[in-house]
Amino acid sequence: MASAWYFLVLLGGVVLLGSSVQRLAGIGFGLVGAPGLVLLMGPVQGVALVNCGSVAISAVGLAATWRLVRLRTMLPLVAAAGVSVPLGAYVARALPEPVLLTGLGSLVTVAVLLVMRGVRVGGLYGTGGALAAGAVSGFMNSSAGIGGPALSLYAVNEGWSARDFVPNAQFYGLVVNVLSVFAKGVPRLTGSAWLLVAVTMTVGILLGGVIAARTPDHAARRVIGST
């Protein structure tokens, strides 16, 4: 009984924090939540929950910002991700769990370091940059639940503002995570665990929305640069 409560408390805390960050920055649920969820549920189930959660959070955020989405800009990103998502899902299923855990840890570490340092990658702009960023992001999203950093690096190289980034990241996250869920399926959770995820995610979305409304653009850009 104690272990079940311990699991639920940790699960709720991770979902609450990750959903708040993603509602604020447009990305971040995977980068914040994936390490904890993977440790709690294993790499395949943990990443599957990240994908499901990202679908819900992106859909809620996009409901109020869909008019700001740049469809022409997003098309090559989404198309490239759609090609690489099945490969990431295959890798997640095929690798032994210890190897997968090591790989996920390495991907998270590299992604965090690159984004925190605000690295500008030569050539990561325009249509070619969008295709490259989308392909890397799609693979990382379906295999590790962390597709946001590649998208963030592309946005930094393109000079997007936070106002530009958030709705487009939400659109991208909705499409790519739906593809990831179709490729891998939903995680196996009890009814009480699903209820907890829904409640803590709702609270996190509301909290992130309140913070976003009070955050100036330059501060929001810093948050995006760290997620």
mmCIF file with all atom_site columns, C-alpha atoms in Angstrom:
data_model
loop_
_atom_site.group_PDB
_atom_site.id
_atom_site.type_symbol
_atom_site.label_atom_id
_atom_site.label_alt_id
_atom_site.label_comp_id
_atom_site.label_asym_id
_atom_site.label_entity_id
_atom_site.label_seq_id
_atom_site.pdbx_PDB_ins_code
_atom_site.Cartn_x
_atom_site.Cartn_y
_atom_site.Cartn_z
_atom_site.occupancy
_atom_site.B_iso_or_equiv
_atom_site.pdbx_formal_charge
_atom_site.auth_seq_id
_atom_site.auth_comp_id
_atom_site.auth_asym_id
_atom_site.auth_atom_id
_atom_site.pdbx_PDB_model_num
ATOM 1   C CA . MET A 1 1   ? 0.000  0.000  0.000   1.00 0.00 ? 1   MET A CA 1
ATOM 2   C CA . ALA A 1 2   ? 2.795  2.407  0.913   1.00 0.00 ? 2   ALA A CA 1
ATOM 3   C CA . SER A 1 3   ? 4.567  1.784  -2.391  1.00 0.00 ? 3   SER A CA 1
ATOM 4   C CA . ALA A 1 4   ? 1.325  2.465  -4.292  1.00 0.00 ? 4   ALA A CA 1
ATOM 5   C CA . TRP A 1 5   ? 0.846  5.817  -2.526  1.00 0.00 ? 5   TRP A CA 1
ATOM 6   C CA . TYR A 1 6   ? 4.508  6.652  -3.117  1.00 0.00 ? 6   TYR A CA 1
ATOM 7   C CA . PHE A 1 7   ? 4.061  5.972  -6.827  1.00 0.00 ? 7   PHE A CA 1
ATOM 8   C CA . LEU A 1 8   ? 0.923  8.121  -7.035  1.00 0.00 ? 8   LEU A CA 1
ATOM 9   C CA . VAL A 1 9   ? 2.487  11.060 -5.157  1.00 0.00 ? 9   VAL A CA 1
ATOM 10  C CA . LEU A 1 10  ? 5.540  11.066 -7.415  1.00 0.00 ? 10  LEU A CA 1
ATOM 11  C CA . LEU A 1 11  ? 3.418  10.598 -10.537 1.00 0.00 ? 11  LEU A CA 1
ATOM 12  C CA . GLY A 1 12  ? 1.177  13.528 -9.623  1.00 0.00 ? 12  GLY A CA 1
ATOM 13  C CA . GLY A 1 13  ? 4.112  15.786 -8.804  1.00 0.00 ? 13  GLY A CA 1
ATOM 14  C CA . VAL A 1 14  ? 5.919  15.091 -12.059 1.00 0.00 ? 14  VAL A CA 1
ATOM 15  C CA . VAL A 1 15  ? 2.774  15.620 -14.155 1.00 0.00 ? 15  VAL A CA 1
ATOM 16  C CA . LEU A 1 16  ? 1.906  18.854 -12.318 1.00 0.00 ? 16  LEU A CA 1
ATOM 17  C CA . LEU A 1 17  ? 5.357  20.348 -12.835 1.00 0.00 ? 17  LEU A CA 1
ATOM 18  C CA . GLY A 1 18  ? 5.702  19.226 -16.456 1.00 0.00 ? 18  GLY A CA 1
ATOM 19  C CA . SER A 1 19  ? 2.260  20.440 -17.506 1.00 0.00 ? 19  SER A CA 1
ATOM 20  C CA . SER A 1 20  ? 2.835  23.848 -15.886 1.00 0.00 ? 20  SER A CA 1
ATOM 21  C CA . VAL A 1 21  ? 6.095  24.316 -17.771 1.00 0.00 ? 21  VAL A CA 1
ATOM 22  C CA . GLN A 1 22  ? 4.631  23.239 -21.101 1.00 0.00 ? 22  GLN A CA 1
ATOM 23  C CA . ARG A 1 23  ? 1.601  25.536 -20.760 1.00 0.00 ? 23  ARG A CA 1
ATOM 24  C CA . LEU A 1 24  ? 3.993  28.418 -20.118 1.00 0.00 ? 24  LEU A CA 1
ATOM 25  C CA . ALA A 1 25  ? 6.636  27.687 -22.752 1.00 0.00 ? 25  ALA A CA 1
ATOM 26  C CA . GLY A 1 26  ? 4.822  25.605 -25.382 1.00 0.00 ? 26  GLY A CA 1
ATOM 27  C CA . ILE A 1 27  ? 7.267  22.746 -24.764 1.00 0.00 ? 27  ILE A CA 1
ATOM 28  C CA . GLY A 1 28  ? 8.846  21.146 -21.725 1.00 0.00 ? 28  GLY A CA 1
ATOM 29  C CA . PHE A 1 29  ? 6.510  18.412 -20.501 1.00 0.00 ? 29  PHE A CA 1
ATOM 30  C CA . GLY A 1 30  ? 8.831  15.744 -21.876 1.00 0.00 ? 30  GLY A CA 1
ATOM 31  C CA . LEU A 1 31  ? 12.087 17.368 -20.825 1.00 0.00 ? 31  LEU A CA 1
ATOM 32  C CA . VAL A 1 32  ? 10.808 17.981 -17.292 1.00 0.00 ? 32  VAL A CA 1
ATOM 33  C CA . GLY A 1 33  ? 8.650  14.893 -16.906 1.00 0.00 ? 33  GLY A CA 1
ATOM 34  C CA . ALA A 1 34  ? 10.353 12.158 -18.936 1.00 0.00 ? 34  ALA A CA 1
ATOM 35  C CA . PRO A 1 35  ? 13.237 11.419 -16.510 1.00 0.00 ? 35  PRO A CA 1
ATOM 36  C CA . GLY A 1 36  ? 10.889 10.990 -13.543 1.00 0.00 ? 36  GLY A CA 1
ATOM 37  C CA . LEU A 1 37  ? 8.224  9.081  -15.452 1.00 0.00 ? 37  LEU A CA 1
ATOM 38  C CA . VAL A 1 38  ? 10.811 6.749  -16.980 1.00 0.00 ? 38  VAL A CA 1
ATOM 39  C CA . LEU A 1 39  ? 12.192 5.946  -13.527 1.00 0.00 ? 39  LEU A CA 1
ATOM 40  C CA . LEU A 1 40  ? 8.674  5.367  -12.171 1.00 0.00 ? 40  LEU A CA 1
ATOM 41  C CA . MET A 1 41  ? 7.210  3.385  -15.066 1.00 0.00 ? 41  MET A CA 1
ATOM 42  C CA . GLY A 1 42  ? 10.094 2.183  -17.228 1.00 0.00 ? 42  GLY A CA 1
ATOM 43  C CA . PRO A 1 43  ? 11.291 3.708  -20.506 1.00 0.00 ? 43  PRO A CA 1
ATOM 44  C CA . VAL A 1 44  ? 8.520  2.473  -22.814 1.00 0.00 ? 44  VAL A CA 1
ATOM 45  C CA . GLN A 1 45  ? 5.540  3.166  -20.537 1.00 0.00 ? 45  GLN A CA 1
ATOM 46  C CA . GLY A 1 46  ? 6.999  6.403  -19.161 1.00 0.00 ? 46  GLY A CA 1
ATOM 47  C CA . VAL A 1 47  ? 7.611  7.877  -22.601 1.00 0.00 ? 47  VAL A CA 1
ATOM 48  C CA . ALA A 1 48  ? 4.168  6.730  -23.749 1.00 0.00 ? 48  ALA A CA 1
ATOM 49  C CA . LEU A 1 49  ? 2.619  8.724  -20.889 1.00 0.00 ? 49  LEU A CA 1
ATOM 50  C CA . VAL A 1 50  ? 4.711  11.754 -21.858 1.00 0.00 ? 50  VAL A CA 1
ATOM 51  C CA . ASN A 1 51  ? 3.337  11.493 -25.399 1.00 0.00 ? 51  ASN A CA 1
ATOM 52  C CA . CYS A 1 52  ? -0.274 11.200 -24.179 1.00 0.00 ? 52  CYS A CA 1
ATOM 53  C CA . GLY A 1 53  ? 0.125  14.083 -21.751 1.00 0.00 ? 53  GLY A CA 1
ATOM 54  C CA . SER A 1 54  ? 1.695  16.284 -24.391 1.00 0.00 ? 54  SER A CA 1
ATOM 55  C CA . VAL A 1 55  ? -1.272 15.689 -26.702 1.00 0.00 ? 55  VAL A CA 1
ATOM 56  C CA . ALA A 1 56  ? -3.699 16.916 -24.047 1.00 0.00 ? 56  ALA A CA 1
ATOM 57  C CA . ILE A 1 57  ? -1.656 19.948 -22.971 1.00 0.00 ? 57  ILE A CA 1
ATOM 58  C CA . SER A 1 58  ? -0.924 21.035 -26.543 1.00 0.00 ? 58  SER A CA 1
ATOM 59  C CA . ALA A 1 59  ? -4.595 20.733 -27.507 1.00 0.00 ? 59  ALA A CA 1
ATOM 60  C CA . VAL A 1 60  ? -5.705 22.875 -24.561 1.00 0.00 ? 60  VAL A CA 1
ATOM 61  C CA . GLY A 1 61  ? -3.112 25.560 -25.266 1.00 0.00 ? 61  GLY A CA 1
ATOM 62  C CA . LEU A 1 62  ? -3.795 25.545 -28.997 1.00 0.00 ? 62  LEU A CA 1
ATOM 63  C CA . ALA A 1 63  ? -7.512 26.125 -28.479 1.00 0.00 ? 63  ALA A CA 1
ATOM 64  C CA . ALA A 1 64  ? -6.778 29.748 -27.590 1.00 0.00 ? 64  ALA A CA 1
ATOM 65  C CA . THR A 1 65  ? -3.812 30.404 -29.903 1.00 0.00 ? 65  THR A CA 1
ATOM 66  C CA . TRP A 1 66  ? -4.487 28.466 -33.120 1.00 0.00 ? 66  TRP A CA 1
ATOM 67  C CA . ARG A 1 67  ? -4.855 31.683 -35.170 1.00 0.00 ? 67  ARG A CA 1
ATOM 68  C CA . LEU A 1 68  ? -1.163 32.436 -34.543 1.00 0.00 ? 68  LEU A CA 1
ATOM 69  C CA . VAL A 1 69  ? 0.094  29.151 -36.020 1.00 0.00 ? 69  VAL A CA 1
ATOM 70  C CA . ARG A 1 70  ? 2.322  29.540 -39.107 1.00 0.00 ? 70  ARG A CA 1
ATOM 71  C CA . LEU A 1 71  ? 1.113  26.564 -41.127 1.00 0.00 ? 71  LEU A CA 1
ATOM 72  C CA . ARG A 1 72  ? 3.563  27.067 -43.989 1.00 0.00 ? 72  ARG A CA 1
ATOM 73  C CA . THR A 1 73  ? 6.486  27.176 -41.575 1.00 0.00 ? 73  THR A CA 1
ATOM 74  C CA . MET A 1 74  ? 5.259  24.173 -39.608 1.00 0.00 ? 74  MET A CA 1
ATOM 75  C CA . LEU A 1 75  ? 4.592  21.933 -42.612 1.00 0.00 ? 75  LEU A CA 1
ATOM 76  C CA . PRO A 1 76  ? 8.221  20.827 -43.222 1.00 0.00 ? 76  PRO A CA 1
ATOM 77  C CA . LEU A 1 77  ? 8.799  20.367 -39.475 1.00 0.00 ? 77  LEU A CA 1
ATOM 78  C CA . VAL A 1 78  ? 5.735  18.156 -39.097 1.00 0.00 ? 78  VAL A CA 1
ATOM 79  C CA . ALA A 1 79  ? 6.382  16.253 -42.336 1.00 0.00 ? 79  ALA A CA 1
ATOM 80  C CA . ALA A 1 80  ? 9.961  15.388 -41.359 1.00 0.00 ? 80  ALA A CA 1
ATOM 81  C CA . ALA A 1 81  ? 8.854  14.375 -37.860 1.00 0.00 ? 81  ALA A CA 1
ATOM 82  C CA . GLY A 1 82  ? 6.172  12.144 -39.328 1.00 0.00 ? 82  GLY A CA 1
ATOM 83  C CA . VAL A 1 83  ? 8.857  10.191 -41.176 1.00 0.00 ? 83  VAL A CA 1
ATOM 84  C CA . SER A 1 84  ? 11.139 9.752  -38.150 1.00 0.00 ? 84  SER A CA 1
ATOM 85  C CA . VAL A 1 85  ? 8.494  9.001  -35.482 1.00 0.00 ? 85  VAL A CA 1
ATOM 86  C CA . PRO A 1 86  ? 8.079  5.329  -36.552 1.00 0.00 ? 86  PRO A CA 1
ATOM 87  C CA . LEU A 1 87  ? 11.857 4.857  -36.414 1.00 0.00 ? 87  LEU A CA 1
ATOM 88  C CA . GLY A 1 88  ? 11.982 6.222  -32.878 1.00 0.00 ? 88  GLY A CA 1
ATOM 89  C CA . ALA A 1 89  ? 9.097  3.966  -31.836 1.00 0.00 ? 89  ALA A CA 1
ATOM 90  C CA . TYR A 1 90  ? 10.872 0.942  -33.328 1.00 0.00 ? 90  TYR A CA 1
ATOM 91  C CA . VAL A 1 91  ? 14.090 1.756  -31.473 1.00 0.00 ? 91  VAL A CA 1
ATOM 92  C CA . ALA A 1 92  ? 12.180 2.134  -28.189 1.00 0.00 ? 92  ALA A CA 1
ATOM 93  C CA . ARG A 1 93  ? 10.606 -1.316 -28.631 1.00 0.00 ? 93  ARG A CA 1
ATOM 94  C CA . ALA A 1 94  ? 13.679 -3.095 -29.957 1.00 0.00 ? 94  ALA A CA 1
ATOM 95  C CA . LEU A 1 95  ? 16.421 -2.032 -27.534 1.00 0.00 ? 95  LEU A CA 1
ATOM 96  C CA . PRO A 1 96  ? 16.934 -3.831 -24.199 1.00 0.00 ? 96  PRO A CA 1
ATOM 97  C CA . GLU A 1 97  ? 15.731 -1.717 -21.255 1.00 0.00 ? 97  GLU A CA 1
ATOM 98  C CA . PRO A 1 98  ? 19.222 -0.997 -19.776 1.00 0.00 ? 98  PRO A CA 1
ATOM 99  C CA . VAL A 1 99  ? 20.477 0.194  -23.181 1.00 0.00 ? 99  VAL A CA 1
ATOM 100 C CA . LEU A 1 100 ? 17.345 2.257  -23.722 1.00 0.00 ? 100 LEU A CA 1
ATOM 101 C CA . LEU A 1 101 ? 17.641 3.871  -20.283 1.00 0.00 ? 101 LEU A CA 1
ATOM 102 C CA . THR A 1 102 ? 21.252 4.800  -20.961 1.00 0.00 ? 102 THR A CA 1
ATOM 103 C CA . GLY A 1 103 ? 20.345 6.218  -24.354 1.00 0.00 ? 103 GLY A CA 1
ATOM 104 C CA . LEU A 1 104 ? 17.450 8.230  -22.960 1.00 0.00 ? 104 LEU A CA 1
ATOM 105 C CA . GLY A 1 105 ? 19.656 9.657  -20.222 1.00 0.00 ? 105 GLY A CA 1
ATOM 106 C CA . SER A 1 106 ? 22.289 10.673 -22.760 1.00 0.00 ? 106 SER A CA 1
ATOM 107 C CA . LEU A 1 107 ? 19.715 12.309 -25.053 1.00 0.00 ? 107 LEU A CA 1
ATOM 108 C CA . VAL A 1 108 ? 18.207 14.291 -22.170 1.00 0.00 ? 108 VAL A CA 1
ATOM 109 C CA . THR A 1 109 ? 21.622 15.457 -20.981 1.00 0.00 ? 109 THR A CA 1
ATOM 110 C CA . VAL A 1 110 ? 22.774 16.576 -24.431 1.00 0.00 ? 110 VAL A CA 1
ATOM 111 C CA . ALA A 1 111 ? 19.443 18.281 -25.153 1.00 0.00 ? 111 ALA A CA 1
ATOM 112 C CA . VAL A 1 112 ? 19.496 20.211 -21.873 1.00 0.00 ? 112 VAL A CA 1
ATOM 113 C CA . LEU A 1 113 ? 23.090 21.372 -22.355 1.00 0.00 ? 113 LEU A CA 1
ATOM 114 C CA . LEU A 1 114 ? 22.515 22.527 -25.938 1.00 0.00 ? 114 LEU A CA 1
ATOM 115 C CA . VAL A 1 115 ? 19.341 24.443 -25.177 1.00 0.00 ? 115 VAL A CA 1
ATOM 116 C CA . MET A 1 116 ? 20.606 25.993 -21.929 1.00 0.00 ? 116 MET A CA 1
ATOM 117 C CA . ARG A 1 117 ? 23.695 27.281 -23.715 1.00 0.00 ? 117 ARG A CA 1
ATOM 118 C CA . GLY A 1 118 ? 21.532 28.760 -26.471 1.00 0.00 ? 118 GLY A CA 1
ATOM 119 C CA . VAL A 1 119 ? 23.612 27.037 -29.123 1.00 0.00 ? 119 VAL A CA 1
ATOM 120 C CA . ARG A 1 120 ? 23.169 28.357 -32.649 1.00 0.00 ? 120 ARG A CA 1
ATOM 121 C CA . VAL A 1 121 ? 23.643 25.642 -35.252 1.00 0.00 ? 121 VAL A CA 1
ATOM 122 C CA . GLY A 1 122 ? 24.870 26.721 -38.658 1.00 0.00 ? 122 GLY A CA 1
ATOM 123 C CA . GLY A 1 123 ? 22.302 25.933 -41.351 1.00 0.00 ? 123 GLY A CA 1
ATOM 124 C CA . LEU A 1 124 ? 19.469 25.270 -38.898 1.00 0.00 ? 124 LEU A CA 1
ATOM 125 C CA . TYR A 1 125 ? 17.123 27.752 -40.536 1.00 0.00 ? 125 TYR A CA 1
ATOM 126 C CA . GLY A 1 126 ? 14.810 27.914 -43.528 1.00 0.00 ? 126 GLY A CA 1
ATOM 127 C CA . THR A 1 127 ? 13.228 24.840 -45.082 1.00 0.00 ? 127 THR A CA 1
ATOM 128 C CA . GLY A 1 128 ? 16.373 22.715 -44.805 1.00 0.00 ? 128 GLY A CA 1
ATOM 129 C CA . GLY A 1 129 ? 16.761 23.546 -41.139 1.00 0.00 ? 129 GLY A CA 1
ATOM 130 C CA . ALA A 1 130 ? 13.090 22.818 -40.515 1.00 0.00 ? 130 ALA A CA 1
ATOM 131 C CA . LEU A 1 131 ? 13.408 19.385 -42.133 1.00 0.00 ? 131 LEU A CA 1
ATOM 132 C CA . ALA A 1 132 ? 16.509 18.558 -40.084 1.00 0.00 ? 132 ALA A CA 1
ATOM 133 C CA . ALA A 1 133 ? 15.003 19.822 -36.818 1.00 0.00 ? 133 ALA A CA 1
ATOM 134 C CA . GLY A 1 134 ? 11.714 18.011 -37.479 1.00 0.00 ? 134 GLY A CA 1
ATOM 135 C CA . ALA A 1 135 ? 13.445 14.709 -38.238 1.00 0.00 ? 135 ALA A CA 1
ATOM 136 C CA . VAL A 1 136 ? 15.580 14.833 -35.081 1.00 0.00 ? 136 VAL A CA 1
ATOM 137 C CA . SER A 1 137 ? 12.675 16.030 -32.967 1.00 0.00 ? 137 SER A CA 1
ATOM 138 C CA . GLY A 1 138 ? 10.292 13.345 -34.226 1.00 0.00 ? 138 GLY A CA 1
ATOM 139 C CA . PHE A 1 139 ? 12.783 10.568 -33.496 1.00 0.00 ? 139 PHE A CA 1
ATOM 140 C CA . MET A 1 140 ? 13.556 11.909 -30.018 1.00 0.00 ? 140 MET A CA 1
ATOM 141 C CA . ASN A 1 141 ? 9.874  12.455 -29.265 1.00 0.00 ? 141 ASN A CA 1
ATOM 142 C CA . SER A 1 142 ? 8.757  8.910  -30.001 1.00 0.00 ? 142 SER A CA 1
ATOM 143 C CA . SER A 1 143 ? 11.839 7.229  -28.509 1.00 0.00 ? 143 SER A CA 1
ATOM 144 C CA . ALA A 1 144 ? 12.505 9.466  -25.494 1.00 0.00 ? 144 ALA A CA 1
ATOM 145 C CA . GLY A 1 145 ? 9.565  11.868 -25.162 1.00 0.00 ? 145 GLY A CA 1
ATOM 146 C CA . ILE A 1 146 ? 11.792 14.925 -25.624 1.00 0.00 ? 146 ILE A CA 1
ATOM 147 C CA . GLY A 1 147 ? 11.103 16.381 -29.047 1.00 0.00 ? 147 GLY A CA 1
ATOM 148 C CA . GLY A 1 148 ? 11.074 19.986 -27.804 1.00 0.00 ? 148 GLY A CA 1
ATOM 149 C CA . PRO A 1 149 ? 14.808 20.824 -27.697 1.00 0.00 ? 149 PRO A CA 1
ATOM 150 C CA . ALA A 1 150 ? 15.355 20.360 -31.447 1.00 0.00 ? 150 ALA A CA 1
ATOM 151 C CA . LEU A 1 151 ? 12.344 22.569 -32.147 1.00 0.00 ? 151 LEU A CA 1
ATOM 152 C CA . SER A 1 152 ? 13.609 25.141 -29.648 1.00 0.00 ? 152 SER A CA 1
ATOM 153 C CA . LEU A 1 153 ? 17.051 25.241 -31.301 1.00 0.00 ? 153 LEU A CA 1
ATOM 154 C CA . TYR A 1 154 ? 15.408 25.792 -34.689 1.00 0.00 ? 154 TYR A CA 1
ATOM 155 C CA . ALA A 1 155 ? 13.313 28.631 -33.248 1.00 0.00 ? 155 ALA A CA 1
ATOM 156 C CA . VAL A 1 156 ? 16.397 30.242 -31.682 1.00 0.00 ? 156 VAL A CA 1
ATOM 157 C CA . ASN A 1 157 ? 18.209 30.123 -35.026 1.00 0.00 ? 157 ASN A CA 1
ATOM 158 C CA . GLU A 1 158 ? 15.160 31.631 -36.754 1.00 0.00 ? 158 GLU A CA 1
ATOM 159 C CA . GLY A 1 159 ? 14.867 34.394 -34.148 1.00 0.00 ? 159 GLY A CA 1
ATOM 160 C CA . TRP A 1 160 ? 11.304 33.612 -33.110 1.00 0.00 ? 160 TRP A CA 1
ATOM 161 C CA . SER A 1 161 ? 9.758  35.578 -30.264 1.00 0.00 ? 161 SER A CA 1
ATOM 162 C CA . ALA A 1 162 ? 7.968  33.800 -27.417 1.00 0.00 ? 162 ALA A CA 1
ATOM 163 C CA . ARG A 1 163 ? 4.666  34.974 -28.934 1.00 0.00 ? 163 ARG A CA 1
ATOM 164 C CA . ASP A 1 164 ? 5.596  33.206 -32.188 1.00 0.00 ? 164 ASP A CA 1
ATOM 165 C CA . PHE A 1 165 ? 7.040  30.120 -30.565 1.00 0.00 ? 165 PHE A CA 1
ATOM 166 C CA . VAL A 1 166 ? 4.375  29.027 -28.077 1.00 0.00 ? 166 VAL A CA 1
ATOM 167 C CA . PRO A 1 167 ? 1.383  28.495 -30.445 1.00 0.00 ? 167 PRO A CA 1
ATOM 168 C CA . ASN A 1 168 ? 3.540  26.895 -33.132 1.00 0.00 ? 168 ASN A CA 1
ATOM 169 C CA . ALA A 1 169 ? 5.177  24.596 -30.579 1.00 0.00 ? 169 ALA A CA 1
ATOM 170 C CA . GLN A 1 170 ? 1.732  23.617 -29.331 1.00 0.00 ? 170 GLN A CA 1
ATOM 171 C CA . PHE A 1 171 ? 0.583  22.811 -32.873 1.00 0.00 ? 171 PHE A CA 1
ATOM 172 C CA . TYR A 1 172 ? 3.740  20.816 -33.513 1.00 0.00 ? 172 TYR A CA 1
ATOM 173 C CA . GLY A 1 173 ? 3.456  19.014 -30.185 1.00 0.00 ? 173 GLY A CA 1
ATOM 174 C CA . LEU A 1 174 ? -0.159 18.055 -30.823 1.00 0.00 ? 174 LEU A CA 1
ATOM 175 C CA . VAL A 1 175 ? 0.528  16.555 -34.257 1.00 0.00 ? 175 VAL A CA 1
ATOM 176 C CA . VAL A 1 176 ? 3.795  14.793 -33.441 1.00 0.00 ? 176 VAL A CA 1
ATOM 177 C CA . ASN A 1 177 ? 2.614  13.347 -30.142 1.00 0.00 ? 177 ASN A CA 1
ATOM 178 C CA . VAL A 1 178 ? -0.573 12.037 -31.758 1.00 0.00 ? 178 VAL A CA 1
ATOM 179 C CA . LEU A 1 179 ? 1.665  10.275 -34.286 1.00 0.00 ? 179 LEU A CA 1
ATOM 180 C CA . SER A 1 180 ? 3.830  8.930  -31.450 1.00 0.00 ? 180 SER A CA 1
ATOM 181 C CA . VAL A 1 181 ? 0.794  7.584  -29.594 1.00 0.00 ? 181 VAL A CA 1
ATOM 182 C CA . PHE A 1 182 ? -0.451 5.863  -32.744 1.00 0.00 ? 182 PHE A CA 1
ATOM 183 C CA . ALA A 1 183 ? 3.006  4.350  -33.253 1.00 0.00 ? 183 ALA A CA 1
ATOM 184 C CA . LYS A 1 184 ? 3.372  3.002  -29.698 1.00 0.00 ? 184 LYS A CA 1
ATOM 185 C CA . GLY A 1 185 ? -0.027 2.936  -27.994 1.00 0.00 ? 185 GLY A CA 1
ATOM 186 C CA . VAL A 1 186 ? -1.116 4.325  -24.626 1.00 0.00 ? 186 VAL A CA 1
ATOM 187 C CA . PRO A 1 187 ? 0.528  3.437  -21.308 1.00 0.00 ? 187 PRO A CA 1
ATOM 188 C CA . ARG A 1 188 ? -0.949 0.816  -18.969 1.00 0.00 ? 188 ARG A CA 1
ATOM 189 C CA . LEU A 1 189 ? -2.212 2.625  -15.857 1.00 0.00 ? 189 LEU A CA 1
ATOM 190 C CA . THR A 1 190 ? -4.877 1.904  -13.260 1.00 0.00 ? 190 THR A CA 1
ATOM 191 C CA . GLY A 1 191 ? -8.064 3.954  -13.182 1.00 0.00 ? 191 GLY A CA 1
ATOM 192 C CA . SER A 1 192 ? -6.909 5.842  -10.087 1.00 0.00 ? 192 SER A CA 1
ATOM 193 C CA . ALA A 1 193 ? -3.592 6.684  -11.739 1.00 0.00 ? 193 ALA A CA 1
ATOM 194 C CA . TRP A 1 194 ? -5.351 8.016  -14.865 1.00 0.00 ? 194 TRP A CA 1
ATOM 195 C CA . LEU A 1 195 ? -7.631 10.125 -12.672 1.00 0.00 ? 195 LEU A CA 1
ATOM 196 C CA . LEU A 1 196 ? -4.639 11.537 -10.816 1.00 0.00 ? 196 LEU A CA 1
ATOM 197 C CA . VAL A 1 197 ? -2.905 12.358 -14.106 1.00 0.00 ? 197 VAL A CA 1
ATOM 198 C CA . ALA A 1 198 ? -6.014 14.160 -15.358 1.00 0.00 ? 198 ALA A CA 1
ATOM 199 C CA . VAL A 1 199 ? -6.437 16.201 -12.166 1.00 0.00 ? 199 VAL A CA 1
ATOM 200 C CA . THR A 1 200 ? -2.791 17.205 -11.744 1.00 0.00 ? 200 THR A CA 1
ATOM 201 C CA . MET A 1 201 ? -2.486 17.999 -15.443 1.00 0.00 ? 201 MET A CA 1
ATOM 202 C CA . THR A 1 202 ? -5.540 20.251 -15.284 1.00 0.00 ? 202 THR A CA 1
ATOM 203 C CA . VAL A 1 203 ? -4.120 22.086 -12.272 1.00 0.00 ? 203 VAL A CA 1
ATOM 204 C CA . GLY A 1 204 ? -0.752 22.391 -14.009 1.00 0.00 ? 204 GLY A CA 1
ATOM 205 C CA . ILE A 1 205 ? -2.303 23.791 -17.176 1.00 0.00 ? 205 ILE A CA 1
ATOM 206 C CA . LEU A 1 206 ? -4.269 26.374 -15.196 1.00 0.00 ? 206 LEU A CA 1
ATOM 207 C CA . LEU A 1 207 ? -1.215 27.323 -13.153 1.00 0.00 ? 207 LEU A CA 1
ATOM 208 C CA . GLY A 1 208 ? 0.959  27.608 -16.265 1.00 0.00 ? 208 GLY A CA 1
ATOM 209 C CA . GLY A 1 209 ? -1.678 29.756 -17.951 1.00 0.00 ? 209 GLY A CA 1
ATOM 210 C CA . VAL A 1 210 ? -1.753 32.173 -15.021 1.00 0.00 ? 210 VAL A CA 1
ATOM 211 C CA . ILE A 1 211 ? 2.036  32.426 -14.996 1.00 0.00 ? 211 ILE A CA 1
ATOM 212 C CA . ALA A 1 212 ? 2.151  32.880 -18.791 1.00 0.00 ? 212 ALA A CA 1
ATOM 213 C CA . ALA A 1 213 ? -0.301 35.783 -18.649 1.00 0.00 ? 213 ALA A CA 1
ATOM 214 C CA . ARG A 1 214 ? 1.990  37.585 -16.183 1.00 0.00 ? 214 ARG A CA 1
ATOM 215 C CA . THR A 1 215 ? 5.311  36.780 -17.871 1.00 0.00 ? 215 THR A CA 1
ATOM 216 C CA . PRO A 1 216 ? 6.834  39.392 -20.237 1.00 0.00 ? 216 PRO A CA 1
ATOM 217 C CA . ASP A 1 217 ? 8.210  38.257 -23.592 1.00 0.00 ? 217 ASP A CA 1
ATOM 218 C CA . HIS A 1 218 ? 11.901 38.518 -22.664 1.00 0.00 ? 218 HIS A CA 1
ATOM 219 C CA . ALA A 1 219 ? 11.374 36.364 -19.560 1.00 0.00 ? 219 ALA A CA 1
ATOM 220 C CA . ALA A 1 220 ? 9.309  33.845 -21.538 1.00 0.00 ? 220 ALA A CA 1
ATOM 221 C CA . ARG A 1 221 ? 12.133 33.564 -24.070 1.00 0.00 ? 221 ARG A CA 1
ATOM 222 C CA . ARG A 1 222 ? 14.472 32.609 -21.227 1.00 0.00 ? 222 ARG A CA 1
ATOM 223 C CA . VAL A 1 223 ? 12.081 29.866 -20.144 1.00 0.00 ? 223 VAL A CA 1
ATOM 224 C CA . ILE A 1 224 ? 11.835 28.573 -23.711 1.00 0.00 ? 224 ILE A CA 1
ATOM 225 C CA . GLY A 1 225 ? 15.635 28.641 -23.962 1.00 0.00 ? 225 GLY A CA 1
ATOM 226 C CA . SER A 1 226 ? 15.913 26.427 -20.916 1.00 0.00 ? 226 SER A CA 1
ATOM 227 C CA . THR A 1 227 ? 13.312 23.866 -22.025 1.00 0.00 ? 227 THR A CA 1
#
